[in-house]
Amino acid sequence: MAYDTQPPASHFINGAYVEDKAGTAIDVIYPATGKVIATVYAATPAIIEQALDAAKSAQKNWAAMSGTERGRILRRAADMIRARNHDLSVLETWDTGKPYQETSVADATSGADALEYFGGMAATLTGDHIQLGENWVYTRREPLGLCVGIGAWNYPTQIACWKGAPALACGNAMVFKPSETTPLCALKVAEILHEAGLPAGLYNVIQGMGEVGGALVTDPRVDKVSLTGSVPTGRTVYAAAAAGIKHVTMELGGKSPMIVFEDADIENAVSGAILGNFYSSGQVCSNGTRVFVHTAIKDAFLARLSARLGNAVIGDPMDPRTSFGPMVSKRQMEVVLGYIEKGKAEGARLVTGGTAVEGAGYFLRPTVFADVTDDMTIAREEIFGPVMAVLDFEDEAEVMARANDTEFGLAAGVFTRDLTRAHRVAAAFEAGTCFINSYNDAPVEAPFGGMKASGVGRENAAAAIAHYSQLKSVFVRMDDLEAPF
Ligand code: NDP
């Protein structure tokens, strides 16, 4: 499939591509072959300065435009992204290795949803009027100013849009740093936003490793930091932002539970377990990687799961029939293989998978461990790969305590036909995003985010507006003002 993977330059600043080869070279590797498909250069201090300066200078005029005008540009960008879905999906596949079967329905389309949703909402962002007798207060919803977005490598287009759309709708400017592993897609998002009419300087993309993110987070001009990444990175970035009393959104990792009760529809539960463990080769933050299955249906569940995993089509991600792609990088493949070895060493029973696929690329087989216990490493740590841990349970109270016994709180799911139990369990989950008889749906209309160590703040839905704007109260006195002397 002919597609130019080498971007015109590494960075997109002030409405144009900008290059500075003095930065560290970053090779972009196609995970399906291990071959270099592009090279970009990490931002130098001069590039970081250019991006922050452009964003700072452009923001005030953008905020002064009406919400309708701002929203129109975002909605135009959404339409352009949908019209170019094929090319953008191919690029997402080059960047991440995720199969085209997925990227064509889950990445650019999800980014377009965010731009359309927040584009529509931009004109509705108003304050309140609070009557106090004759006097009154009104509130103004104002932008934060300059927002920094830092992305993980699993959903580069989606993350660039999920952060950019609400930030721009509220009248902010953004400097976005993608993961060094997947630097290509955010540049396209910036290009399209500007083609759609976004004034120069409002959405800038600069490349680099953690230290570029660090330089952005500590800059005094930056008002807000939105990070998608692991909990350890979240701790570092949150602490750095706190030193400057900056606003934060932290979308971090998870080790989410999925509970399958004895009355569940087994076929649906198996579908949920597949979607919640093997989509994007398991590289999804909200995955339900601790699958608690009632002992009464455990054998039937594992039998159907193994049979259906046999239908996974592993191979060339550009082939629309492929349903399971490689890991994003050699490093990530090795991390996951390390966890598989730990699972075996600690006594979990390997049901299927557990090995890499011979040949080029970073392919692993979908892996299921059964008889996993709560104390095993594979039941406690986020693996971020296609490794499902199946744990036994018999009693609702017992399984709820075990499900919540984790530092994480990103997502959780329950499969049951019992209506009251489903809602009771959803209420008891210590997790920000829960599913009943489903898993990993992420519509833009629903708030998404974590509890406990999995994060702070929410993305998507009206909830995101609170994290990209601030309220100003204006007291208006209509009567005379009295003073003590
Ligand atoms: P990392 O935490 O390693 O990195 C996230 C981003 O932060 C990268 O762009 C990274 O740069 C950057 N970074 C690293 N150190 C610093 C620093 N000190 N200051 C500023 N920026 C820094 O995560 P991964 O990219 O490995 O992504 C996987 C993780 O992301 C998983 O834990 C996953 O659960 C989580 N995630 C959470 C989601 C959510 O919405 N809750 C969604 C998707 C993923 P670089 O890597 O280029 O060095």
Coordinates of C-alpha atoms and ligand atoms in Angstrom, one line a residue:
M1 CA 0.0 0.0 0.0
A2 CA 1.7 3.2 -1.1
Y3 CA 1.8 5.8 1.6
D4 CA 4.4 8.3 2.5
T5 CA 5.3 7.6 6.1
Q6 CA 8.1 10.2 6.3
P7 CA 6.5 13.5 7.5
P8 CA 7.7 16.8 5.8
A9 CA 9.4 17.7 9.1
S10 CA 9.5 16.6 12.7
H11 CA 7.4 19.3 14.3
F12 CA 4.3 21.4 13.5
I13 CA 4.6 24.9 15.0
N14 CA 2.7 28.1 14.3
G15 CA 0.7 26.5 11.4
A16 CA 3.7 25.0 9.6
Y17 CA 6.1 22.1 9.6
V18 CA 9.4 22.9 11.2
E19 CA 12.7 21.0 11.3
D20 CA 15.7 21.1 13.5
K21 CA 18.1 18.2 13.0
A22 CA 20.2 19.3 15.9
G23 CA 17.8 17.2 18.1
T24 CA 18.3 13.5 18.8
A25 CA 17.2 11.4 15.9
I26 CA 14.2 9.1 16.6
D27 CA 13.7 6.2 14.2
V28 CA 10.1 5.3 13.6
I29 CA 9.8 1.5 13.4
Y30 CA 6.9 -0.4 11.8
P31 CA 6.2 -3.0 14.4
A32 CA 5.1 -5.6 11.9
T33 CA 8.5 -5.8 10.2
G34 CA 10.9 -4.1 12.5
K35 CA 11.9 -1.8 9.6
V36 CA 12.5 2.0 9.9
I37 CA 9.7 3.9 8.1
A38 CA 10.6 7.4 9.1
T39 CA 13.0 9.5 11.2
V40 CA 12.1 12.5 13.3
Y41 CA 14.2 14.6 15.6
A42 CA 13.6 15.4 19.2
A43 CA 12.7 19.0 20.0
T44 CA 15.7 21.1 20.9
P45 CA 15.3 23.9 23.4
A46 CA 14.9 26.3 20.5
I47 CA 12.0 24.2 19.1
I48 CA 10.3 24.0 22.5
E49 CA 10.6 27.8 22.9
Q50 CA 9.1 28.3 19.4
A51 CA 6.2 26.1 20.2
L52 CA 5.4 27.6 23.6
D53 CA 5.8 31.2 22.2
A54 CA 3.5 30.5 19.2
A55 CA 0.8 29.0 21.5
K56 CA 1.1 31.8 24.0
S57 CA 0.8 34.5 21.3
A58 CA -2.1 32.9 19.5
Q59 CA -4.3 32.0 22.5
K60 CA -5.9 35.4 23.4
N61 CA -7.3 36.1 20.0
W62 CA -8.7 32.5 19.8
A63 CA -10.4 32.9 23.1
A64 CA -11.9 36.2 22.0
M65 CA -13.7 34.5 19.1
S66 CA -17.2 33.3 19.6
G67 CA -17.7 29.7 20.6
T68 CA -19.7 29.2 17.4
E69 CA -16.7 30.3 15.3
R70 CA -14.3 28.1 17.2
G71 CA -16.7 25.1 17.0
R72 CA -17.2 25.5 13.3
I73 CA -13.4 25.0 12.7
L74 CA -13.4 21.9 14.9
R75 CA -16.4 20.4 13.2
R76 CA -14.8 21.1 9.8
A77 CA -11.7 19.3 10.9
A78 CA -13.9 16.3 12.1
D79 CA -15.5 16.1 8.6
M80 CA -12.0 16.2 6.9
I81 CA -10.8 13.5 9.2
R82 CA -13.8 11.3 8.3
A83 CA -13.3 12.0 4.6
R84 CA -9.6 10.9 4.9
N85 CA -10.3 8.0 7.3
H86 CA -8.6 5.4 5.0
D87 CA -5.3 7.3 4.8
L88 CA -5.3 8.2 8.4
S89 CA -6.0 4.6 9.4
V90 CA -3.2 3.4 7.3
L91 CA -0.9 5.9 9.0
E92 CA -2.1 4.8 12.4
T93 CA -1.3 1.2 11.4
W94 CA 2.2 2.2 10.3
D95 CA 2.7 4.2 13.6
T96 CA 1.4 1.5 16.0
G97 CA 1.2 -1.8 14.1
K98 CA -2.5 -2.1 15.1
P99 CA -4.5 -3.9 12.4
Y100 CA -6.2 -1.8 9.8
Q101 CA -9.4 -3.8 10.7
E102 CA -9.2 -1.9 14.0
T103 CA -7.7 1.4 13.0
S104 CA -10.3 2.0 10.3
V105 CA -13.1 2.0 12.8
A106 CA -11.5 3.1 16.2
D107 CA -8.8 5.8 15.8
A108 CA -9.4 8.6 13.3
T109 CA -13.1 8.1 13.7
S110 CA -12.9 8.4 17.5
G111 CA -10.7 11.6 17.0
A112 CA -13.4 13.0 14.6
D113 CA -16.1 12.2 17.2
A114 CA -14.2 14.3 19.8
L115 CA -13.8 17.2 17.4
E116 CA -17.4 17.1 16.4
Y117 CA -18.7 16.7 19.9
F118 CA -16.6 19.5 21.4
G119 CA -17.0 21.6 18.3
G120 CA -20.8 21.4 18.8
M121 CA -20.4 22.2 22.5
A122 CA -18.1 25.3 22.1
A123 CA -21.1 27.6 21.4
T124 CA -22.9 26.4 24.5
L125 CA -20.2 27.2 27.1
T126 CA -21.8 29.8 29.3
G127 CA -21.7 31.0 32.9
D128 CA -24.5 31.3 35.4
H129 CA -26.5 34.1 36.7
I130 CA -27.0 34.1 40.5
Q131 CA -29.6 36.5 41.9
L132 CA -28.9 37.8 45.4
G133 CA -31.8 40.1 46.2
E134 CA -31.2 43.2 44.1
N135 CA -27.5 42.3 43.6
W136 CA -26.3 39.5 41.6
V137 CA -23.3 37.5 40.6
Y138 CA -22.5 36.2 37.1
T139 CA -19.9 33.6 36.3
R140 CA -17.7 33.6 33.2
R141 CA -16.3 30.3 31.9
E142 CA -12.8 31.2 30.8
P143 CA -10.0 29.2 29.2
L144 CA -7.0 28.1 31.2
G145 CA -4.6 29.5 28.6
L146 CA -1.7 27.3 27.4
C147 CA -2.3 23.6 27.7
V148 CA 0.3 20.8 27.2
G149 CA -0.8 17.4 26.0
I150 CA 1.5 14.4 26.4
G151 CA 0.5 11.1 24.8
A152 CA 1.1 7.4 25.1
W153 CA 1.8 5.2 22.1
N154 CA -1.3 3.0 21.9
Y155 CA -3.8 5.5 20.4
P156 CA -1.8 8.4 18.9
T157 CA -4.6 9.9 16.8
Q158 CA -7.3 9.5 19.4
I159 CA -5.2 10.9 22.2
A160 CA -4.1 13.9 20.1
C161 CA -7.8 14.7 19.4
W162 CA -9.2 13.8 22.9
K163 CA -6.9 16.4 24.4
G164 CA -6.9 18.9 21.6
A165 CA -10.7 19.1 21.0
P166 CA -11.9 20.2 24.4
A167 CA -8.8 22.4 24.9
L168 CA -9.5 24.3 21.7
A169 CA -13.3 24.4 22.2
C170 CA -12.7 26.2 25.5
G171 CA -10.4 28.8 23.9
N172 CA -7.0 27.4 24.9
A173 CA -3.9 26.8 22.8
M174 CA -2.1 23.4 22.9
V175 CA 1.4 22.1 22.6
F176 CA 1.2 18.3 22.1
K177 CA 4.1 15.9 22.5
P178 CA 3.3 12.4 21.2
S179 CA 5.1 9.3 22.5
E180 CA 8.5 9.0 20.8
T181 CA 7.4 5.5 19.7
T182 CA 4.5 6.8 17.6
P183 CA 5.3 10.4 16.5
L184 CA 3.5 10.4 13.1
C185 CA -0.3 10.7 13.7
A186 CA -0.4 13.8 15.8
L187 CA 1.3 15.7 13.0
K188 CA -1.5 14.8 10.7
V189 CA -4.1 16.0 13.2
A190 CA -2.3 19.4 13.5
E191 CA -2.1 19.6 9.7
I192 CA -5.8 18.9 9.3
L193 CA -6.8 21.3 12.1
H194 CA -5.0 24.1 10.3
E195 CA -6.4 23.2 6.9
A196 CA -9.8 23.4 8.5
G197 CA -9.1 27.0 9.4
L198 CA -7.5 26.9 12.9
P199 CA -5.4 30.0 13.3
A200 CA -1.6 29.4 13.4
G201 CA -0.1 28.6 16.8
L202 CA -3.1 27.1 18.5
Y203 CA -2.2 23.4 18.0
N204 CA 1.5 22.6 17.9
V205 CA 3.1 19.2 17.9
I206 CA 6.7 18.7 19.0
Q207 CA 8.6 15.4 19.2
G208 CA 10.8 14.0 21.9
M209 CA 11.3 11.7 24.8
G210 CA 10.4 12.3 28.4
E211 CA 12.8 15.2 28.9
V212 CA 10.9 17.2 26.2
G213 CA 7.7 16.5 28.1
G214 CA 9.5 17.5 31.3
A215 CA 10.6 20.8 29.8
L216 CA 7.0 21.6 28.8
V217 CA 5.5 20.7 32.2
T218 CA 7.9 22.9 34.1
D219 CA 7.6 26.0 31.9
P220 CA 5.9 28.9 33.8
R221 CA 3.9 29.8 30.7
V222 CA 2.0 26.5 30.8
D223 CA -1.3 26.5 32.7
K224 CA -2.4 22.9 32.3
V225 CA -0.9 19.5 31.6
S226 CA -2.9 16.5 30.3
L227 CA -1.0 13.3 30.4
T228 CA -1.9 9.8 29.1
G229 CA 0.7 7.4 30.3
S230 CA 1.7 5.0 33.0
V231 CA 1.3 5.6 36.8
P232 CA 5.0 6.1 37.4
T233 CA 5.2 8.8 34.7
G234 CA 2.0 10.2 36.1
R235 CA 3.6 10.6 39.5
T236 CA 6.5 12.5 38.1
V237 CA 4.5 14.8 35.8
Y238 CA 1.9 15.5 38.5
A239 CA 4.6 16.4 41.0
A240 CA 6.3 18.7 38.4
A241 CA 2.9 20.4 37.6
A242 CA 2.2 20.8 41.3
A243 CA 5.3 22.9 41.7
G244 CA 3.8 25.4 39.3
I245 CA 0.2 25.0 40.7
K246 CA -0.9 23.9 37.2
H247 CA -4.1 22.2 36.3
V248 CA -3.8 18.5 35.5
T249 CA -5.6 15.7 33.8
M250 CA -3.9 12.3 34.4
E251 CA -5.1 9.3 32.3
L252 CA -3.0 6.5 33.7
G253 CA -2.7 2.8 33.8
G254 CA -4.9 0.1 35.1
K255 CA -5.3 -3.6 36.1
S256 CA -9.0 -3.7 35.8
P257 CA -11.3 -6.5 36.9
M258 CA -14.0 -8.2 34.9
I259 CA -16.4 -10.4 36.8
V260 CA -18.3 -13.2 35.1
F261 CA -21.1 -14.5 37.3
E262 CA -22.5 -18.0 37.0
D263 CA -25.7 -16.7 35.3
A264 CA -23.8 -14.7 32.6
D265 CA -24.3 -15.4 29.0
I266 CA -21.1 -17.2 28.4
E267 CA -20.8 -16.2 24.7
N268 CA -21.1 -12.5 25.6
A269 CA -18.7 -12.8 28.5
V270 CA -16.1 -14.4 26.3
S271 CA -16.6 -11.6 23.8
G272 CA -16.1 -9.1 26.6
A273 CA -13.0 -10.9 27.7
I274 CA -11.6 -10.9 24.2
L275 CA -12.4 -7.2 23.6
G276 CA -11.0 -6.4 27.0
N277 CA -7.7 -8.3 26.6
F278 CA -6.8 -8.7 23.0
Y279 CA -8.0 -5.6 21.1
S280 CA -4.9 -3.6 20.1
S281 CA -2.9 -6.7 21.1
G282 CA -3.8 -5.9 24.7
Q283 CA -2.3 -2.4 24.7
V284 CA -5.3 -0.6 26.1
C285 CA -5.2 1.1 29.5
S286 CA -8.8 0.2 30.5
N287 CA -8.4 -3.5 29.7
G288 CA -10.1 -6.0 32.0
T289 CA -7.0 -8.1 32.6
R290 CA -8.2 -9.8 35.8
V291 CA -11.1 -12.0 34.7
F292 CA -12.8 -13.4 37.7
V293 CA -14.9 -16.3 36.6
H294 CA -17.4 -18.2 38.8
T295 CA -16.2 -21.7 39.4
A296 CA -19.5 -23.1 38.2
I297 CA -18.9 -21.9 34.6
K298 CA -15.1 -21.8 34.6
D299 CA -14.5 -24.8 32.4
A300 CA -17.2 -23.8 29.9
F301 CA -15.8 -20.3 29.8
L302 CA -12.2 -21.4 29.2
A303 CA -13.3 -23.9 26.5
R304 CA -15.2 -21.3 24.5
L305 CA -12.4 -18.7 25.0
S306 CA -9.8 -21.1 23.7
A307 CA -11.9 -22.1 20.8
R308 CA -12.6 -18.5 19.8
L309 CA -9.0 -17.4 20.2
G310 CA -8.2 -20.0 17.6
N311 CA -10.0 -17.8 15.2
A312 CA -7.7 -14.8 15.7
V313 CA -6.0 -13.9 12.4
I314 CA -2.4 -12.9 13.3
G315 CA -0.4 -11.4 10.5
D316 CA 0.0 -8.4 8.1
P317 CA -1.8 -5.5 9.9
M318 CA -2.6 -3.9 6.5
D319 CA -4.6 -6.9 5.4
P320 CA -8.2 -6.1 6.4
R321 CA -8.7 -9.8 7.4
T322 CA -6.0 -9.5 10.1
S323 CA -7.6 -9.2 13.6
F324 CA -4.5 -9.4 15.8
G325 CA -1.3 -7.3 15.2
P326 CA 2.1 -7.0 16.8
M327 CA 3.3 -5.3 19.9
V328 CA 4.2 -1.6 19.4
S329 CA 7.9 -2.2 19.9
K330 CA 10.6 -4.9 20.6
R331 CA 10.9 -3.5 24.0
Q332 CA 7.2 -3.9 24.8
M333 CA 7.3 -7.4 23.4
E334 CA 10.2 -8.3 25.8
V335 CA 8.4 -6.7 28.7
V336 CA 5.3 -8.8 28.0
L337 CA 7.4 -12.0 27.5
G338 CA 9.0 -11.3 30.9
Y339 CA 5.5 -11.2 32.5
I340 CA 4.6 -14.5 30.8
E341 CA 7.7 -16.1 32.3
K342 CA 6.7 -14.7 35.7
G343 CA 3.2 -16.1 35.3
K344 CA 4.6 -19.6 34.7
A345 CA 7.2 -19.4 37.4
E346 CA 4.6 -18.3 40.0
G347 CA 2.4 -21.3 39.2
A348 CA -0.3 -20.0 36.9
R349 CA -1.6 -22.5 34.4
L350 CA -0.9 -21.5 30.7
V351 CA -4.1 -22.3 28.8
T352 CA -3.1 -20.9 25.4
G353 CA -0.4 -18.7 23.8
G354 CA 2.6 -17.7 25.8
T355 CA 5.1 -17.4 22.9
A356 CA 6.3 -15.0 20.3
V357 CA 5.5 -15.7 16.6
E358 CA 8.7 -16.6 14.7
G359 CA 9.8 -14.3 12.0
A360 CA 10.0 -10.5 11.5
G361 CA 8.0 -8.1 13.7
Y362 CA 7.0 -8.1 17.3
F363 CA 4.1 -10.6 17.3
L364 CA 3.0 -12.4 20.4
R365 CA 0.2 -15.0 20.6
P366 CA -2.9 -14.2 22.6
T367 CA -2.2 -15.6 26.0
V368 CA -4.5 -16.9 28.7
F369 CA -3.5 -18.0 32.2
A370 CA -6.0 -19.8 34.4
D371 CA -5.8 -20.7 38.2
V372 CA -4.3 -17.3 38.8
T373 CA -4.3 -16.1 42.4
D374 CA -4.5 -12.5 43.7
D375 CA -0.9 -12.4 44.8
M376 CA 0.7 -13.4 41.5
T377 CA 2.6 -10.6 39.6
I378 CA 0.5 -11.1 36.5
A379 CA -2.6 -10.4 38.7
R380 CA -1.1 -7.2 40.3
E381 CA 0.9 -5.3 37.7
E382 CA -0.2 -3.7 34.4
I383 CA 1.3 -5.8 31.6
F384 CA 0.0 -3.8 28.7
G385 CA 0.0 -6.8 26.4
P386 CA -2.2 -9.7 25.3
V387 CA -2.1 -11.6 28.6
M388 CA -5.3 -12.5 30.3
A389 CA -5.4 -13.7 33.9
V390 CA -8.4 -15.9 34.8
L391 CA -9.1 -16.1 38.6
D392 CA -11.7 -18.3 40.3
F393 CA -14.4 -17.0 42.7
E394 CA -17.6 -18.3 44.3
D395 CA -19.2 -15.5 46.3
E396 CA -20.1 -11.9 45.3
A397 CA -18.8 -10.2 48.5
E398 CA -15.5 -12.1 48.3
V399 CA -15.0 -11.2 44.6
M400 CA -15.9 -7.5 45.1
A401 CA -13.3 -7.2 47.8
R402 CA -10.7 -8.9 45.6
A403 CA -11.6 -6.9 42.5
N404 CA -11.1 -3.6 44.4
D405 CA -7.9 -4.7 46.1
T406 CA -5.6 -2.8 43.8
E407 CA -3.9 0.6 43.6
F408 CA -5.6 1.1 40.2
G409 CA -9.1 2.2 39.5
L410 CA -9.5 2.8 35.8
A411 CA -12.2 0.4 34.6
A412 CA -14.3 -2.6 35.6
G413 CA -16.9 -4.9 34.1
V414 CA -19.5 -7.3 35.2
F415 CA -21.3 -10.0 33.2
T416 CA -24.6 -11.3 34.8
R417 CA -28.3 -11.6 33.8
D418 CA -29.3 -10.4 37.3
L419 CA -30.4 -6.8 37.0
T420 CA -30.1 -5.8 40.6
R421 CA -26.7 -7.5 41.0
A422 CA -25.3 -5.8 37.9
H423 CA -26.1 -2.3 39.3
R424 CA -25.0 -3.2 42.9
V425 CA -21.7 -4.4 41.6
A426 CA -21.2 -1.4 39.3
A427 CA -21.9 0.9 42.3
A428 CA -19.3 -1.1 44.4
F429 CA -16.5 -1.0 41.8
E430 CA -13.8 1.5 42.8
A431 CA -13.2 2.4 39.1
G432 CA -14.0 5.4 37.0
T433 CA -15.4 3.6 33.9
C434 CA -17.6 0.6 34.4
F435 CA -19.4 -1.8 32.0
I436 CA -22.4 -4.1 32.4
N437 CA -22.5 -7.0 30.0
S438 CA -20.0 -5.1 27.8
Y439 CA -16.4 -4.0 27.8
N440 CA -14.2 -1.1 26.6
D441 CA -16.9 1.0 24.9
A442 CA -15.6 4.6 25.0
P443 CA -18.2 6.9 23.4
V444 CA -17.3 10.6 23.4
E445 CA -20.6 11.3 25.2
A446 CA -19.5 9.4 28.3
P447 CA -16.8 10.7 30.8
F448 CA -13.7 8.6 30.8
G449 CA -11.0 8.5 33.5
G450 CA -9.7 6.8 36.5
M451 CA -10.1 6.6 40.3
K452 CA -7.3 5.9 42.8
A453 CA -3.8 5.7 41.1
S454 CA -5.4 5.5 37.6
G455 CA -5.9 9.2 37.3
V456 CA -7.2 12.6 38.0
G457 CA -9.9 14.4 35.9
R458 CA -12.0 13.1 33.1
E459 CA -11.8 13.1 29.4
N460 CA -14.8 13.3 27.0
A461 CA -18.3 14.4 27.7
A462 CA -19.3 17.7 29.3
A463 CA -17.1 16.6 32.2
A464 CA -14.0 17.5 30.2
I465 CA -15.0 21.1 29.9
A466 CA -14.4 21.6 33.7
H467 CA -10.8 20.4 33.1
Y468 CA -10.0 22.8 30.3
S469 CA -11.7 26.0 31.7
Q470 CA -12.0 27.9 34.9
L471 CA -14.8 29.9 36.4
K472 CA -14.6 33.6 37.3
S473 CA -17.3 35.0 39.6
V474 CA -18.3 38.7 39.1
F475 CA -20.3 40.3 41.9
V476 CA -22.5 43.1 40.8
R477 CA -23.9 45.5 43.4
M478 CA -27.0 47.4 42.4
D479 CA -27.7 49.1 45.8
D480 CA -25.4 51.4 47.8
L481 CA -22.3 50.0 49.4
E482 CA -21.9 50.3 53.2
A483 CA -18.6 50.3 55.0
P484 CA -17.8 50.2 58.8
F485 CA -16.1 53.6 58.7
Ligands
NDP1 P1 4.7 6.3 29.6 O1 4.2 6.7 30.9 O2 6.0 5.7 29.4 O3 4.8 7.6 28.7 C1 3.7 8.5 28.4 C2 4.2 9.8 27.8 O4 4.9 10.6 28.8 C3 5.2 9.6 26.7 O5 5.0 10.6 25.7 C4 6.5 9.8 27.4 O6 7.6 10.2 26.5 C5 6.2 10.9 28.4 N1 7.1 11.1 29.5 C6 7.8 10.1 30.1 N2 8.5 10.6 31.1 C7 8.1 11.9 31.3 C8 8.5 13.0 32.1 N3 9.3 12.8 33.2 N4 7.9 14.2 31.9 C9 7.0 14.4 30.9 N5 6.7 13.4 30.0 C10 7.2 12.2 30.2 O7 3.6 5.5 28.9 P2 3.6 4.7 27.6 O8 3.8 5.6 26.4 O9 4.5 3.5 27.7 O10 2.0 4.2 27.5 C11 1.6 3.1 28.2 C12 0.9 3.6 29.5 O11 -0.1 4.6 29.2 C13 0.2 2.5 30.2 O12 0.4 2.5 31.6 C14 -1.3 2.7 29.9 O13 -2.2 2.2 30.8 C15 -1.3 4.2 29.9 N6 -2.5 4.7 29.1 C16 -3.5 5.3 29.8 C17 -4.7 5.7 29.2 C18 -5.8 6.3 29.9 O14 -6.6 7.0 29.2 N7 -5.9 6.2 31.2 C19 -4.8 5.4 27.7 C20 -3.7 4.9 27.1 C21 -2.5 4.5 27.8 P3 8.4 9.1 25.8 O15 7.7 7.7 25.9 O16 8.5 9.5 24.4 O17 9.8 9.1 26.4

